[in-house]
XYZ file of C-alpha atoms in Angstrom:
397
model
C -21.761 -14.265 -10.023
C -22.190 -14.654 -5.892
C -23.933 -11.003 -5.056
C -24.312 -10.516 -1.191
C -27.615 -11.076 -0.685
C -27.035 -7.205 1.325
C -26.064 -5.716 -1.808
C -28.820 -8.205 -3.514
C -31.213 -6.527 -1.558
C -30.215 -2.740 -2.176
C -30.552 -3.748 -6.236
C -33.958 -5.140 -6.104
C -35.831 -2.340 -3.977
C -34.014 0.175 -6.302
C -35.271 -2.303 -9.665
C -39.058 -2.297 -7.443
C -38.922 1.375 -7.889
C -38.340 1.301 -10.984
C -34.964 2.001 -11.266
C -31.979 -0.180 -13.447
C -29.159 -1.067 -11.636
C -26.154 -2.754 -12.021
C -23.063 -4.388 -10.124
C -20.263 -3.009 -11.526
C -16.029 -2.380 -11.584
C -14.256 -4.102 -9.260
C -16.648 -6.712 -7.878
C -17.593 -7.987 -11.404
C -13.353 -8.271 -12.211
C -13.035 -10.159 -9.183
C -15.616 -12.746 -9.609
C -14.694 -13.554 -12.767
C -11.378 -14.243 -11.620
C -12.588 -16.553 -9.337
C -11.745 -14.095 -6.233
C -14.048 -12.735 -3.061
C -14.478 -8.897 -3.852
C -13.247 -6.815 -1.181
C -16.615 -4.430 -1.778
C -19.932 -3.755 -4.122
C -20.340 -0.922 -5.931
C -23.967 -0.136 -7.608
C -24.649 1.721 -10.360
C -27.894 2.799 -11.517
C -30.149 5.012 -13.692
C -31.817 6.353 -10.467
C -30.557 10.301 -9.838
C -29.402 11.206 -6.200
C -31.857 12.466 -5.206
C -34.430 9.928 -6.107
C -31.873 7.048 -3.794
C -32.128 9.487 -1.063
C -36.129 8.618 -1.303
C -35.726 5.068 -2.337
C -33.238 4.533 0.720
C -35.012 7.478 3.178
C -35.643 4.730 5.990
C -32.011 3.677 5.777
C -28.755 5.126 7.700
C -27.091 6.845 4.478
C -23.866 8.649 3.907
C -24.337 11.534 1.530
C -20.204 12.909 1.054
C -20.383 12.285 -2.657
C -23.946 13.238 -3.423
C -22.620 15.959 -5.824
C -21.079 13.210 -7.998
C -23.886 11.255 -7.971
C -23.402 9.023 -4.736
C -24.809 7.557 -1.626
C -23.457 5.211 0.738
C -25.953 2.324 2.307
C -24.818 1.342 5.901
C -26.019 -2.472 5.779
C -25.315 -5.111 8.360
C -22.334 -6.533 5.549
C -20.182 -2.805 5.068
C -20.982 0.780 3.616
C -22.303 -0.236 0.036
C -21.706 3.381 -2.177
C -24.837 3.357 -5.163
C -23.736 5.859 -7.651
C -25.905 7.221 -10.585
C -25.600 6.787 -14.115
C -22.800 9.837 -15.144
C -21.343 11.181 -17.745
C -18.353 13.364 -17.434
C -16.924 16.381 -19.033
C -13.766 18.241 -18.899
C -10.684 17.638 -16.452
C -8.729 20.847 -15.846
C -6.619 19.239 -13.141
C -5.660 15.858 -14.968
C -8.026 13.962 -12.002
C -11.359 15.749 -11.766
C -14.107 16.611 -13.599
C -15.576 19.615 -13.801
C -18.954 18.590 -15.143
C -20.701 15.628 -14.186
C -23.986 14.656 -15.918
C -26.762 11.719 -14.542
C -28.016 9.541 -17.099
C -30.483 6.896 -17.927
C -28.092 4.541 -20.128
C -26.012 1.742 -18.110
C -23.524 2.158 -21.902
C -22.959 5.799 -20.902
C -21.644 5.358 -17.919
C -18.964 2.058 -18.651
C -17.711 4.476 -21.161
C -16.153 6.610 -19.239
C -14.454 4.564 -16.954
C -10.839 3.227 -17.206
C -9.624 0.081 -17.838
C -11.686 -2.761 -19.853
C -11.340 -5.516 -17.046
C -13.053 -2.520 -14.698
C -15.814 -1.502 -17.019
C -17.968 -5.313 -17.037
C -21.665 -4.278 -15.092
C -23.620 -7.229 -13.782
C -27.853 -7.548 -13.178
C -29.038 -10.649 -11.582
C -31.898 -10.197 -14.433
C -29.471 -9.007 -17.668
C -26.719 -11.395 -16.702
C -22.955 -9.918 -17.782
C -22.488 -6.471 -19.742
C -19.023 -6.267 -21.440
C -19.394 -3.251 -23.522
C -15.581 -3.718 -23.622
C -13.995 -6.743 -24.044
C -13.194 -7.359 -20.347
C -13.569 -10.788 -19.921
C -11.822 -11.517 -23.012
C -8.763 -8.813 -21.279
C -8.956 -10.900 -18.184
C -8.697 -14.219 -19.553
C -5.824 -12.847 -22.005
C -4.314 -11.078 -18.769
C -4.688 -7.450 -20.269
C -4.766 -4.456 -19.103
C -6.082 -2.128 -21.685
C -7.767 1.728 -21.636
C -11.887 1.730 -22.434
C -11.451 3.795 -25.695
C -8.173 5.755 -26.567
C -5.750 5.620 -24.223
C -4.380 9.260 -24.178
C -7.654 10.722 -23.504
C -8.168 8.221 -20.721
C -4.790 9.208 -18.652
C -5.254 12.756 -19.723
C -8.946 12.774 -17.789
C -7.057 11.796 -14.500
C -3.686 10.588 -14.530
C -3.620 8.812 -11.509
C -4.808 5.758 -13.859
C -1.235 5.135 -14.845
C -0.502 4.134 -11.386
C -3.679 2.382 -11.186
C -3.232 0.302 -14.457
C 0.213 -0.039 -12.887
C -1.359 -1.735 -10.180
C -3.925 -3.765 -11.165
C -0.306 -5.168 -13.550
C 1.252 -6.115 -10.578
C -1.542 -7.556 -9.080
C -2.403 -10.006 -11.628
C 0.240 -10.612 -13.248
C -1.200 -9.305 -16.206
C 0.266 -7.292 -19.303
C -0.257 -3.992 -20.117
C -1.641 -3.758 -23.473
C 0.603 -1.944 -26.717
C -1.371 1.373 -27.130
C -2.133 1.750 -23.305
C 1.529 1.357 -22.677
C 2.595 4.061 -25.088
C 0.139 6.575 -23.572
C 1.431 6.060 -19.971
C 4.884 6.590 -21.591
C 3.088 10.090 -22.724
C 0.820 11.200 -20.309
C 3.473 10.356 -17.238
C 4.367 14.086 -16.587
C 1.051 14.786 -16.314
C 1.019 13.068 -13.247
C 3.054 16.102 -10.581
C -0.232 17.563 -11.421
C -1.871 14.225 -8.834
C -1.441 14.638 -4.904
C 1.408 13.532 -3.558
C -1.187 11.375 -0.915
C -2.739 9.223 -3.753
C 0.684 8.735 -5.764
C 2.158 7.064 -2.494
C -0.888 5.347 -1.569
C -0.756 3.704 -5.766
C 2.818 3.391 -5.108
C 2.820 1.173 -1.753
C 0.247 -1.421 -4.197
C 2.412 -1.290 -6.995
C 6.160 -2.522 -5.124
C 3.889 -5.101 -2.188
C 1.938 -6.974 -5.840
C 3.383 -10.281 -6.453
C 4.627 -8.712 -10.010
C 5.640 -5.171 -9.127
C 9.225 -6.184 -10.990
C 8.139 -7.638 -13.562
C 5.168 -5.159 -14.284
C 7.823 -1.751 -12.762
C 10.601 -3.103 -15.346
C 9.211 -0.897 -18.484
C 8.733 1.889 -16.869
C 11.565 3.480 -15.175
C 10.426 6.690 -16.645
C 6.979 6.603 -15.014
C 8.040 6.229 -11.980
C 10.629 8.742 -12.161
C 7.907 11.281 -12.868
C 7.228 11.053 -9.074
C 10.263 9.880 -7.640
C 13.316 11.846 -8.940
C 15.774 10.128 -6.817
C 14.703 6.742 -8.107
C 18.101 4.254 -8.584
C 17.746 4.193 -12.438
C 20.706 3.528 -12.678
C 20.461 0.100 -11.558
C 16.352 -0.415 -12.660
C 16.494 -3.549 -13.962
C 18.452 -5.570 -10.558
C 16.616 -3.404 -8.303
C 13.333 -4.911 -10.467
C 14.524 -8.130 -10.062
C 15.274 -7.763 -6.346
C 11.755 -6.686 -5.809
C 9.926 -10.048 -6.729
C 12.774 -12.234 -5.075
C 12.164 -9.639 -1.503
C 9.516 -10.122 0.841
C 6.131 -8.496 0.101
C 6.672 -5.986 2.795
C 6.200 -1.941 2.255
C 9.349 -0.600 3.903
C 11.755 -3.461 2.197
C 10.057 -3.027 -0.779
C 10.447 0.802 -0.988
C 13.790 0.248 0.416
C 14.913 -1.070 -2.724
C 13.209 2.117 -5.062
C 16.859 4.223 -3.841
C 20.650 3.781 -4.269
C 20.736 5.570 -0.640
C 19.751 6.340 2.377
C 19.916 10.406 1.587
C 17.820 9.879 -1.627
C 15.091 7.758 -0.108
C 15.106 9.729 2.781
C 14.374 12.618 0.216
C 11.781 10.726 -1.929
C 10.093 9.576 0.721
C 9.470 13.455 1.956
C 8.178 14.593 -1.273
C 5.620 11.951 -1.812
C 4.514 12.795 1.833
C 5.478 9.131 3.141
C 4.465 8.829 6.779
C 6.942 9.517 9.734
C 7.337 6.143 10.411
C 8.514 4.773 6.984
C 10.826 7.912 6.844
C 12.617 7.061 9.910
C 13.334 3.193 8.960
C 13.338 2.542 5.596
C 16.666 5.211 5.293
C 17.704 4.087 8.450
C 17.507 0.190 7.640
C 19.973 1.403 4.396
C 22.316 3.578 6.401
C 23.031 0.634 7.962
C 22.727 -2.950 5.337
C 25.442 -0.442 3.769
C 27.602 0.115 6.348
C 26.729 -1.393 9.642
C 26.966 -5.217 8.837
C 27.880 -7.253 12.239
C 30.553 -10.013 11.768
C 28.983 -11.304 15.106
C 25.948 -11.911 17.785
C 27.784 -9.188 19.800
C 27.544 -6.440 17.065
C 24.148 -7.775 15.850
C 22.822 -7.075 19.940
C 24.399 -3.574 19.604
C 22.711 -2.997 15.444
C 19.340 -3.906 16.851
C 19.669 -1.666 19.836
C 20.403 1.332 17.503
C 18.536 0.409 15.109
C 14.790 -0.734 16.983
C 13.634 -4.486 16.479
C 12.302 -3.023 13.149
C 14.426 -1.601 11.053
C 16.886 -4.185 11.858
C 14.467 -6.625 10.956
C 14.101 -4.700 7.066
C 18.008 -3.987 7.573
C 18.476 -8.292 7.646
C 15.813 -8.191 4.278
C 18.280 -6.006 2.623
C 20.948 -7.648 3.534
C 19.707 -10.687 2.366
C 19.081 -9.339 -1.347
C 23.047 -9.036 -1.741
C 25.656 -11.141 -2.102
C 28.099 -9.826 0.553
C 24.872 -9.921 3.225
C 24.062 -13.210 3.513
C 26.278 -14.207 6.465
C 25.268 -10.701 8.611
C 21.055 -10.929 7.799
C 21.882 -13.892 9.203
C 22.611 -12.674 12.291
C 20.360 -10.182 12.746
C 17.536 -12.552 12.041
C 19.404 -15.459 14.658
C 19.602 -13.069 17.779
C 16.096 -11.271 16.844
C 14.538 -14.509 17.404
C 16.736 -15.750 20.258
C 17.246 -12.755 22.289
C 14.666 -9.628 24.193
C 16.982 -7.349 25.715
C 18.097 -4.819 23.103
C 17.108 -1.372 24.850
C 17.209 -0.590 28.647
C 13.629 -1.170 29.435
C 14.640 -4.492 28.203
C 16.895 -5.283 31.223
C 15.682 -7.415 34.024
C 16.640 -4.497 36.870
C 14.876 -1.059 36.601
C 16.138 2.789 37.587
C 15.214 1.960 40.866
C 16.518 -0.940 41.311
C 19.531 1.865 40.789
C 18.335 3.511 43.501
C 18.347 1.157 46.345
C 22.292 1.042 45.875
C 22.885 4.594 45.887
C 22.729 5.748 42.231
C 21.348 8.444 41.096
C 20.489 11.823 39.027
C 22.482 11.025 35.182
C 24.298 7.707 36.325
C 21.260 5.727 36.598
C 21.039 6.431 33.115
C 24.798 5.741 32.222
C 24.724 2.483 34.762
C 22.023 1.379 32.450
C 23.410 1.596 29.935
C 26.633 0.294 30.869
C 25.025 -2.930 31.815
C 23.102 -3.116 28.652
C 26.358 -3.027 26.673
C 27.193 -5.955 29.346
C 24.924 -7.889 28.054
C 25.219 -6.740 24.524
C 28.584 -8.024 24.476
C 27.695 -11.758 26.483
C 29.881 -10.616 29.788
C 26.369 -10.750 31.977
C 22.959 -13.000 31.624
C 20.104 -10.578 31.604
C 18.512 -11.918 35.185
C 18.214 -9.401 38.221
C 20.763 -11.137 40.380
C 23.629 -10.989 37.925
C 22.947 -7.438 37.326
C 22.285 -6.456 40.477
C 25.718 -7.857 41.402
C 27.302 -6.240 38.169
C 25.349 -2.813 39.159
C 27.816 -3.201 42.547
C 30.840 -3.340 40.690
C 30.297 -0.519 38.286
C 29.056 1.525 42.080
C 32.311 0.156 43.581
C 34.698 0.654 40.749
C 32.990 5.418 40.401
C 34.008 5.332 44.026
C 30.091 5.440 45.621
C 29.722 3.631 48.443
C 26.800 0.998 48.268
């Protein structure tokens, strides 16, 4: 277990002060999988006030101290240290009603979600694995600690977390845990939409998203009633072949633009997603370009990002390959899709005698000429074309 020096120093400081301390959770799971942990969380016999005293000379984050967590700022980032604790009562299916600080790591590990996240390690003690988490890693299994329905009644978000772990690592969900996920799915409606959306994003962009979600249409339908349930297995198959880009993966969950707009709004998705995903779905259904000028016009209407998503959606359809290739070719080889991409600007048109709304109208007319390959996007060519527009409209140049 390669514990970073900054983390080991914090552990040693607490141990010297008389407080047993362990690295716990995801950092242990990822280390055993041969992955580099993104962060290291510590768990200690020290109560919150003890930690404040032990680290009194350091910069601390105490926002979570009520629940026993103190963040210590180090050169390698913030390390969260949490007192050994037990929890009681989960009236909102998300947060404990009360927390009790305890002295034994074993009591703390009993409250955790999945066996692969309930392992701890300390240099002086080695690996502590009370629930067979290491064997579950070897078997590729997601399994709850203790009674699965109880774990999900305590915190409904654990249902989606379990699916995210399965999709990320390509693991299977244990039969009892899977049954509890289905049975307890309704309690997800009590979780904040922000947390639901975050977990959904983590699931759909994972390498094994489709394989994992194929059996959990009912679970996702709780948080997304607009889901394309009638075509679910083909949607899941497409998920695992699509690029791992969030807007593309999200778009695959819905039957049409209106459903996507309603579902994403329900989950509080950011504005960029709320616009690009439905627009790309709409375009992929009704605006397939047949030639390069058509691809240019589509990109001009949608913007580069949404046009790229549209191309990816088209590529996944048996009749959309040609249109997708056209969009890709134009996106890769050309740069002029909006009036701001033109080689001249409104000030150039002012010198030719245009004024007021005529300036914008002329710029859009010139853009249409460029996209229809009637005029190259060069300054001289556009000035000549603009002069022609001016003459045609009876203006004096």
